[in-house]
mmCIF file of C-alpha atoms in Angstrom:
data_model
loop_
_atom_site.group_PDB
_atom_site.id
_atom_site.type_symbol
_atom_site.label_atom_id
_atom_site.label_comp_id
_atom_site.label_asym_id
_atom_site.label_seq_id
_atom_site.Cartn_x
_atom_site.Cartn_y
_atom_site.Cartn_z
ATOM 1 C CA UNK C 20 -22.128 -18.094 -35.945
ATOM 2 C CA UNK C 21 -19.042 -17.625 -37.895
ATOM 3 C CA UNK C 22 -16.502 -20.828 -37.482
ATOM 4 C CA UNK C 23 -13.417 -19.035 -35.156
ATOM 5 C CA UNK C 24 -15.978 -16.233 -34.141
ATOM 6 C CA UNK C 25 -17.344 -15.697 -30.623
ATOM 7 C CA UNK C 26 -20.120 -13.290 -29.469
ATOM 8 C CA UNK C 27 -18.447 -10.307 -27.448
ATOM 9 C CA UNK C 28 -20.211 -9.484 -24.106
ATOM 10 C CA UNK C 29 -19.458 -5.866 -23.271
ATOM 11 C CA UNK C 30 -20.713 -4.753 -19.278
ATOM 12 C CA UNK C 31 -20.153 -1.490 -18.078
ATOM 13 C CA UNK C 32 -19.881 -1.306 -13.799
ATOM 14 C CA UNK C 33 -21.882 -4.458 -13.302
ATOM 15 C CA UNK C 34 -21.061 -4.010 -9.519
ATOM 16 C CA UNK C 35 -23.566 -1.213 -9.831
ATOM 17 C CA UNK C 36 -26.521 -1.694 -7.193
ATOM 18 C CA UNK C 37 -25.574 -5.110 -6.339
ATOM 19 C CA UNK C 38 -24.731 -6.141 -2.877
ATOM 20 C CA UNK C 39 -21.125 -8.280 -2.919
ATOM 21 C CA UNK C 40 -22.816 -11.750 -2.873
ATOM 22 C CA UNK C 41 -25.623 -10.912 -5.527
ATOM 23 C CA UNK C 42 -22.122 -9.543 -7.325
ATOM 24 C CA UNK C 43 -19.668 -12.917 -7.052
ATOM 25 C CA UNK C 44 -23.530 -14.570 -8.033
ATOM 26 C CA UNK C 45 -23.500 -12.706 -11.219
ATOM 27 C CA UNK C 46 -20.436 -12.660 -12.054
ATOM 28 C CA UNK C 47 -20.148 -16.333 -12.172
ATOM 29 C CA UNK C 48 -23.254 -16.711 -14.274
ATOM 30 C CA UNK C 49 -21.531 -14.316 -16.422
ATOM 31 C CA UNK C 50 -18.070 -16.347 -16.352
ATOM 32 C CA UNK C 51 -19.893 -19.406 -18.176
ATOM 33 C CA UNK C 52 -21.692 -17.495 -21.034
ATOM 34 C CA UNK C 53 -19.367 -19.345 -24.063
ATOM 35 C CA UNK C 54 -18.044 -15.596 -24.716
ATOM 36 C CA UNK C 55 -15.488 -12.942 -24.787
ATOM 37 C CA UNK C 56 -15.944 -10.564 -22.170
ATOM 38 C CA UNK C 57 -14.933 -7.018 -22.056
ATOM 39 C CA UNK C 58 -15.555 -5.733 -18.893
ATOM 40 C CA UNK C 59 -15.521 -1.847 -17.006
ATOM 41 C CA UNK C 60 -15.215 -1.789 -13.146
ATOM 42 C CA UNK C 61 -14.686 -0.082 -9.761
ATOM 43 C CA UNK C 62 -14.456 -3.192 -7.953
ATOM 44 C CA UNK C 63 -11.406 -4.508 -6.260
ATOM 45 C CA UNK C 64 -13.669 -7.601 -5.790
ATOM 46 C CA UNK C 65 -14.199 -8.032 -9.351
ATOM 47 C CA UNK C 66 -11.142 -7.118 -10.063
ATOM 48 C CA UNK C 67 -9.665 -9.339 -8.233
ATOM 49 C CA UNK C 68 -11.417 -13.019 -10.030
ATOM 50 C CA UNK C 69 -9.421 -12.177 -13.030
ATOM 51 C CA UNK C 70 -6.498 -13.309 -13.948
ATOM 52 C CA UNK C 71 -3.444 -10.310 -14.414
ATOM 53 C CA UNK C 72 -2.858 -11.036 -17.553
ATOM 54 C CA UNK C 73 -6.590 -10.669 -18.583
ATOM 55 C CA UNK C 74 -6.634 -6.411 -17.139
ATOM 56 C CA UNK C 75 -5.777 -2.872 -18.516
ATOM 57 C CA UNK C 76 -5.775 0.064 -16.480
ATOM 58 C CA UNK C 77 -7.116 3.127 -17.795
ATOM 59 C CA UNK C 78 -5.669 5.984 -16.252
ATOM 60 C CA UNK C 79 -6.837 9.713 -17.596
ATOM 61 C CA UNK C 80 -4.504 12.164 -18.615
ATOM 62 C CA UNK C 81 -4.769 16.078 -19.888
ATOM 63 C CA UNK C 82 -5.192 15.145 -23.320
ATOM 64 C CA UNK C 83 -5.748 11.714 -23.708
ATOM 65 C CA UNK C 84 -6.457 8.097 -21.559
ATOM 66 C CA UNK C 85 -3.094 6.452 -20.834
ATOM 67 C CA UNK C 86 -3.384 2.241 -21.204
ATOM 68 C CA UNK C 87 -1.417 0.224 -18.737
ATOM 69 C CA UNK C 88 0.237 -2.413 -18.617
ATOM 70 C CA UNK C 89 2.820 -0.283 -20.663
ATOM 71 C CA UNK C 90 4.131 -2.760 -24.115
ATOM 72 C CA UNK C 91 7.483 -1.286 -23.543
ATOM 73 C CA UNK C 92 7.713 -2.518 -19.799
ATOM 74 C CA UNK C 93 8.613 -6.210 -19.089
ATOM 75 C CA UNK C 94 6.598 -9.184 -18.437
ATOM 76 C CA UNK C 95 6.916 -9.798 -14.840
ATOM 77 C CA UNK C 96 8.938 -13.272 -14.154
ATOM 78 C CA UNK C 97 6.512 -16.455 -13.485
ATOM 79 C CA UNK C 98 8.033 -16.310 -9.775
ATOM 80 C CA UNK C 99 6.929 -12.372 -9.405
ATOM 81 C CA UNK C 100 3.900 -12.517 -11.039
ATOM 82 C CA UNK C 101 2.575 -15.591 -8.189
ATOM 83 C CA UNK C 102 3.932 -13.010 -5.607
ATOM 84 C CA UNK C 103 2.102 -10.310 -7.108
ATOM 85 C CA UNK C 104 -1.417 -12.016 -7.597
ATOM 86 C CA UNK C 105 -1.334 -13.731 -4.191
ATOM 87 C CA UNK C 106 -0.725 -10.642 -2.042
ATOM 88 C CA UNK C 107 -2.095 -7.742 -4.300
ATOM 89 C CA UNK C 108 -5.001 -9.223 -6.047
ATOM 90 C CA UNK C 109 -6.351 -11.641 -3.534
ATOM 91 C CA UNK C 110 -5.858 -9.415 -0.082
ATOM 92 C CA UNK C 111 -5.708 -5.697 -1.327
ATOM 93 C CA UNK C 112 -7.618 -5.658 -5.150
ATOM 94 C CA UNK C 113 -8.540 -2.347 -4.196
ATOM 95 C CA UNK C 114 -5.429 -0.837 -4.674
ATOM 96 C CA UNK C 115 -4.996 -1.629 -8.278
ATOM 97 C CA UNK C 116 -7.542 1.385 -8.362
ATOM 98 C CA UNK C 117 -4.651 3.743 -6.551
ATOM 99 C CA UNK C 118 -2.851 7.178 -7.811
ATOM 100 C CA UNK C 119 -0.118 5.873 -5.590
ATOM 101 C CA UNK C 120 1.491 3.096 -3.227
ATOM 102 C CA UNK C 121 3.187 3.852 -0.374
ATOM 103 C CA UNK C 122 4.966 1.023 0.154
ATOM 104 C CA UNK C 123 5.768 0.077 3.772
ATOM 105 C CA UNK C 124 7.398 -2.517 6.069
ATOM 106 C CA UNK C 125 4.418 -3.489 8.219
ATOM 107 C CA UNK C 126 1.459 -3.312 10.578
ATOM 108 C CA UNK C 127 3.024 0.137 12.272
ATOM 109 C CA UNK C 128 3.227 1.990 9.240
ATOM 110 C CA UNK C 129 -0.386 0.549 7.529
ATOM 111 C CA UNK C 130 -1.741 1.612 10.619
ATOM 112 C CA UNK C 131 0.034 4.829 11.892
ATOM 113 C CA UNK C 132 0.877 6.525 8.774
ATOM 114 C CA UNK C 133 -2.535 7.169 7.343
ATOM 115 C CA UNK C 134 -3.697 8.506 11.090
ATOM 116 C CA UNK C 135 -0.840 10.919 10.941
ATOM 117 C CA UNK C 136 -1.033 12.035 7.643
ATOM 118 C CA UNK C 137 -4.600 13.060 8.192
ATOM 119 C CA UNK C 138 -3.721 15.260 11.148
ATOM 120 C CA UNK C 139 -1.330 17.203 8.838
ATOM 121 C CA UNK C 140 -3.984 17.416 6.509
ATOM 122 C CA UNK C 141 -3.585 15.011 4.118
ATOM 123 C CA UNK C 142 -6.488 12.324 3.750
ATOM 124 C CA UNK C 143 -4.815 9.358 1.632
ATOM 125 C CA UNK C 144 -8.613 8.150 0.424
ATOM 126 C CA UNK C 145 -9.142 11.245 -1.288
ATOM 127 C CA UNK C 146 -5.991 11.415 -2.869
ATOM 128 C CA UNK C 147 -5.864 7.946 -3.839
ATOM 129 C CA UNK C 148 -2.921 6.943 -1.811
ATOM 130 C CA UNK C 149 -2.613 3.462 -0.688
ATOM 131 C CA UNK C 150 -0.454 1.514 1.710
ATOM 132 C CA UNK C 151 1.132 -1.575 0.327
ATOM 133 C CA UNK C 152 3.133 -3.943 3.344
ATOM 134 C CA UNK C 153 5.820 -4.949 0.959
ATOM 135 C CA UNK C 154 7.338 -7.688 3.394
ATOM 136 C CA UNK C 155 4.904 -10.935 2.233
ATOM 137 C CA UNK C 156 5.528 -10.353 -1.077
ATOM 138 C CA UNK C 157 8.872 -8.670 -1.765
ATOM 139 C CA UNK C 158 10.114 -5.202 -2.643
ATOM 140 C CA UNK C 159 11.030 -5.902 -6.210
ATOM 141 C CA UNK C 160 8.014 -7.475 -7.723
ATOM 142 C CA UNK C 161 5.736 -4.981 -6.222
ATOM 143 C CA UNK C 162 7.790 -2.470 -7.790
ATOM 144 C CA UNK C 163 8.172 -4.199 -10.885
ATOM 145 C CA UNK C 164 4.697 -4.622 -11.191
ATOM 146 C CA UNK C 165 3.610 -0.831 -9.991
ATOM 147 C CA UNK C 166 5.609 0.372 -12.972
ATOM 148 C CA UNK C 167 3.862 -1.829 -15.623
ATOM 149 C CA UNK C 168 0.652 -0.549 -14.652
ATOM 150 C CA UNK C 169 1.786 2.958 -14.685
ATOM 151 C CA UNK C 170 1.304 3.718 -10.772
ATOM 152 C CA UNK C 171 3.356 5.868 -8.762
ATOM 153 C CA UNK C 172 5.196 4.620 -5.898
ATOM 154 C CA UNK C 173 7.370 5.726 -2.538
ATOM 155 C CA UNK C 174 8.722 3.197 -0.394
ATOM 156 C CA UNK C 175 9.195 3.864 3.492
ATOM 157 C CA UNK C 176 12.005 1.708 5.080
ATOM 158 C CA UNK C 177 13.339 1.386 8.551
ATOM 159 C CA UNK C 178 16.593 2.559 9.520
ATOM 160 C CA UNK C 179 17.718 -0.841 10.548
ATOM 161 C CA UNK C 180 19.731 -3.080 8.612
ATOM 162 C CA UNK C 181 16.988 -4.784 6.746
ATOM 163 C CA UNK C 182 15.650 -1.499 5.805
ATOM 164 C CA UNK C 183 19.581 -0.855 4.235
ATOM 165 C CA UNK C 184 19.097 -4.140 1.879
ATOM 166 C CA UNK C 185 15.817 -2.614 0.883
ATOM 167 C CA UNK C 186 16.836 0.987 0.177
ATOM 168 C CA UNK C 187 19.497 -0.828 -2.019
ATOM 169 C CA UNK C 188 17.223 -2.652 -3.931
ATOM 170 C CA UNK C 189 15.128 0.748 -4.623
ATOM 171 C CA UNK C 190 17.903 2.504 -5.704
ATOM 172 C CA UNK C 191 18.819 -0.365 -8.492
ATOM 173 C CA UNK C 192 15.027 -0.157 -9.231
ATOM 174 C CA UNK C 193 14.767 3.753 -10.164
ATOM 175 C CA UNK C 194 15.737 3.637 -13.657
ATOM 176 C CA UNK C 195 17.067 7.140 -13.527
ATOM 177 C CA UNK C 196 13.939 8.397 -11.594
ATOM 178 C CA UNK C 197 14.620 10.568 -8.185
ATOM 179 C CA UNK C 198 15.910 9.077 -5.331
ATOM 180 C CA UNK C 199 14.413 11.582 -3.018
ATOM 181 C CA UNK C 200 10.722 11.082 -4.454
ATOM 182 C CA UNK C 201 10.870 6.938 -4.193
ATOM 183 C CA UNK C 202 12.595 6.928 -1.164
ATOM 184 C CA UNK C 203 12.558 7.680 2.811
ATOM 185 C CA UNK C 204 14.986 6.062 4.951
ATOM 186 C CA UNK C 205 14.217 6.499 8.824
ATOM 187 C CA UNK C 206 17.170 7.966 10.908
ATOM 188 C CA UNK C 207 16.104 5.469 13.368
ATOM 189 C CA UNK C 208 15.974 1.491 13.737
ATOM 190 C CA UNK C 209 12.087 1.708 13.605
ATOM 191 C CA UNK C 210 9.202 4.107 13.377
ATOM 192 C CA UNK C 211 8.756 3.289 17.148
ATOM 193 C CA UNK C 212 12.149 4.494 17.495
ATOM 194 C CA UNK C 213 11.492 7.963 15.522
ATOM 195 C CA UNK C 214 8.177 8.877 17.081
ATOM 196 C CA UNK C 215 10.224 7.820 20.584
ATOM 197 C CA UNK C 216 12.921 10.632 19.788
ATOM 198 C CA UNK C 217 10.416 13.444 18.503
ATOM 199 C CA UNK C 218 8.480 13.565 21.395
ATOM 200 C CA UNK C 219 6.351 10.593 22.202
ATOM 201 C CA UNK C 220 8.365 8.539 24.533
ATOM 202 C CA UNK C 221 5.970 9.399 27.264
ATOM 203 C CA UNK C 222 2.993 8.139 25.127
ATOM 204 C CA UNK C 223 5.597 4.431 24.978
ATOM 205 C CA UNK C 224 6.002 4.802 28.937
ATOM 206 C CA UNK C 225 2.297 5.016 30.014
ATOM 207 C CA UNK C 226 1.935 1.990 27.402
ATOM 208 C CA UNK C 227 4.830 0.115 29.123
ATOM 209 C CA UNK C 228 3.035 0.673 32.495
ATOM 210 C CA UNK C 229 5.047 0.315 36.185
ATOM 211 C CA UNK C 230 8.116 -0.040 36.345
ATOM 212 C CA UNK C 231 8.648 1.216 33.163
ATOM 213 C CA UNK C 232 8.799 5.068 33.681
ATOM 214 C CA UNK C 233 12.561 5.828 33.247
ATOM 215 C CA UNK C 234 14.728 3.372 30.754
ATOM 216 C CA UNK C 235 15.851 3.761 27.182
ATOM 217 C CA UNK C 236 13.443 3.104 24.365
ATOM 218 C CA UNK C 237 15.078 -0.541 23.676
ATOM 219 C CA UNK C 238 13.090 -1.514 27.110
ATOM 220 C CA UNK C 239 10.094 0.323 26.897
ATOM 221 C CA UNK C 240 8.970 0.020 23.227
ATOM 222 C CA UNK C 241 8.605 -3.675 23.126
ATOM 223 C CA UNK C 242 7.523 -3.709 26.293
ATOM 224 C CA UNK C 243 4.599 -1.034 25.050
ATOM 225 C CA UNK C 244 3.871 -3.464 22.002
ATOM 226 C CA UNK C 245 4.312 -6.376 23.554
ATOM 227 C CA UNK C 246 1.129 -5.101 25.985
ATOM 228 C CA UNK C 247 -0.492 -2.822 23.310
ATOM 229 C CA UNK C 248 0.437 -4.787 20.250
ATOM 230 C CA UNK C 249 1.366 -2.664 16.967
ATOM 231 C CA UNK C 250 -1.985 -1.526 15.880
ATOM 232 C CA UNK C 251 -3.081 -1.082 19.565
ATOM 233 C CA UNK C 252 0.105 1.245 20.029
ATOM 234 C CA UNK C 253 -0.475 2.514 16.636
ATOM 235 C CA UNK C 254 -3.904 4.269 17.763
ATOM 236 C CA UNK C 255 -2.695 5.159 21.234
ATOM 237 C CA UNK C 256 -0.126 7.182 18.965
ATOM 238 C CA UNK C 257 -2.501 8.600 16.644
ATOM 239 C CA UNK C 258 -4.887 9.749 19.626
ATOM 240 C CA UNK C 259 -1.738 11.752 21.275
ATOM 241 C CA UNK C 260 -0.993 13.047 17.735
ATOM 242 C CA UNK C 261 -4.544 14.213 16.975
ATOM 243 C CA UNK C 262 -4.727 16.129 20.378
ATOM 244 C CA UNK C 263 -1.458 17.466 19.691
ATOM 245 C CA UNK C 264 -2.655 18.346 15.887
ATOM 246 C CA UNK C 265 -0.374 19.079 13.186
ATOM 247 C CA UNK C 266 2.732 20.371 14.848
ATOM 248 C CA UNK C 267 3.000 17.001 16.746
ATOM 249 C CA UNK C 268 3.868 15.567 13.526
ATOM 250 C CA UNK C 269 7.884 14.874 13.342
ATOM 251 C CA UNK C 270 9.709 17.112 10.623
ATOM 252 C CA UNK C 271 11.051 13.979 8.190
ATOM 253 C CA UNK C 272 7.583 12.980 8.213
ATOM 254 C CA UNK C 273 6.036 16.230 7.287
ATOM 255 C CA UNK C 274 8.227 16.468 4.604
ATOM 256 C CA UNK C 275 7.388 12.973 3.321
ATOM 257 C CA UNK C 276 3.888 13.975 3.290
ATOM 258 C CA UNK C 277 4.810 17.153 1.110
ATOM 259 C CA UNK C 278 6.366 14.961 -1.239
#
């Protein structure tokens, strides 16, 4: 061997026919070979025992395979970068492999919105659209880092005060880019709230149970999660929605969909 030199290991989808544990097995046989490694792969697994600095994303265009993370975009701070790799890479690797993030507040929206947009007709796993909670790790370095690897991204905020601070912090984050295609502000403190006011506060007051049949929605939604919980509430929603089909779908939210 040449002095300086080092063998180069090239594996193309070594995830290929190998359950996860025979996978992490391999891989760290692999990981002590004394050489470089260049590496193809589907797996959000894989993906996510190496370091962010050590990745490209190859995304295909008309003419040509685009390269991420873009040269021209920069290096994500040391603080954004630990955000990044702790929420992204160890609990949702997978969607490093999305055409787009929706990034959302919480459990509602993780749970709800996919439900709902696949009553309209939209299926986010076949269009590659992801949802991203943005609260654990911050706003900012999730969109900092979406835009050095070249993926698309809408946020979905509450209409509540926080979700003012974070609509702010999109807008100083567009770089010229369109408002209307990064952003959707609720008209109301809460999804809760919106689905409450387009035709699902009956769906909150059988939730609630007795006692709970008349009231305004600032008693009987957290009385309804507080019972249900958010994800339980989330798929009593979805189940009235998907009886209801597409036209039980509120109008802001149809339109986010389109867009």
């Amino acid at each position: 061997r040449l002095e300086g030199a080092w063998p180069l290991l090239v594996l193309e989808d070594p995830e290929t026919h190998l359950h996860p544990i025979q996978l992490a097995i391999a891989w760290s046989l692999i990981h002590q070979l004394p050489a470089q490694r260049l590496v193809t792969t589907a797996s959000g697994a894989l993906l996510a025992s190496v370091p962010m600095r050590a990745f490209r994303r190859l995304v295909r265009k008309t003419h040509h395979t685009a390269v991420f993370p873009d040269p021209e975009v920069p290096n994500l701070s040391s603080e954004h970068a630990r955000r990044v790799a702790f929420h992204v890479r160890t609990h949702n690797a997978d969607s490093l492999f999305a055409r787009v993030w929706l990034l959302v507040e919480g459990e509602t929206e993780s749970w709800l919105l996919p439900e709902l947009a696949r009553i309209h007709g939209l299926a986010f796993p076949l269009e590659g659209i992801r949802c991203v909670a943005f609260a654990q790790a911050g706003l900012k370095p999730l969109i900092l880092f979406a835009d050095r690897l070249g993926i698309p991204w809408h946020v979905v905020v509450d209409g509540d005060e926080a979700g003012e601070r974070y609509a702010a912090k999109v807008q100083g984050l567009l770089q010229g880019r369109s408002l209307g295609s990064h952003l959707t502000v609720l008209p109301h403190r809460d999804l809760e709230h919106h689905l409450w006011h387009h035709g699902y506060a009956d769906t909150f007051r059988r939730a609630a149970g007795p006692g709970f049949e008349t009231g305004p929605p600032e008693w009987v939604i957290p009385r309804a999660l507080k019972l249900r919980s958010k994800p339980g509430m989330a798929l009593e929603v979805a189940e009235e929605a998907g009886r209801r089909g597409p036209r039980g779908i509120p109008p802001l939210l149809r339109r986010w969909f389109a867009t």
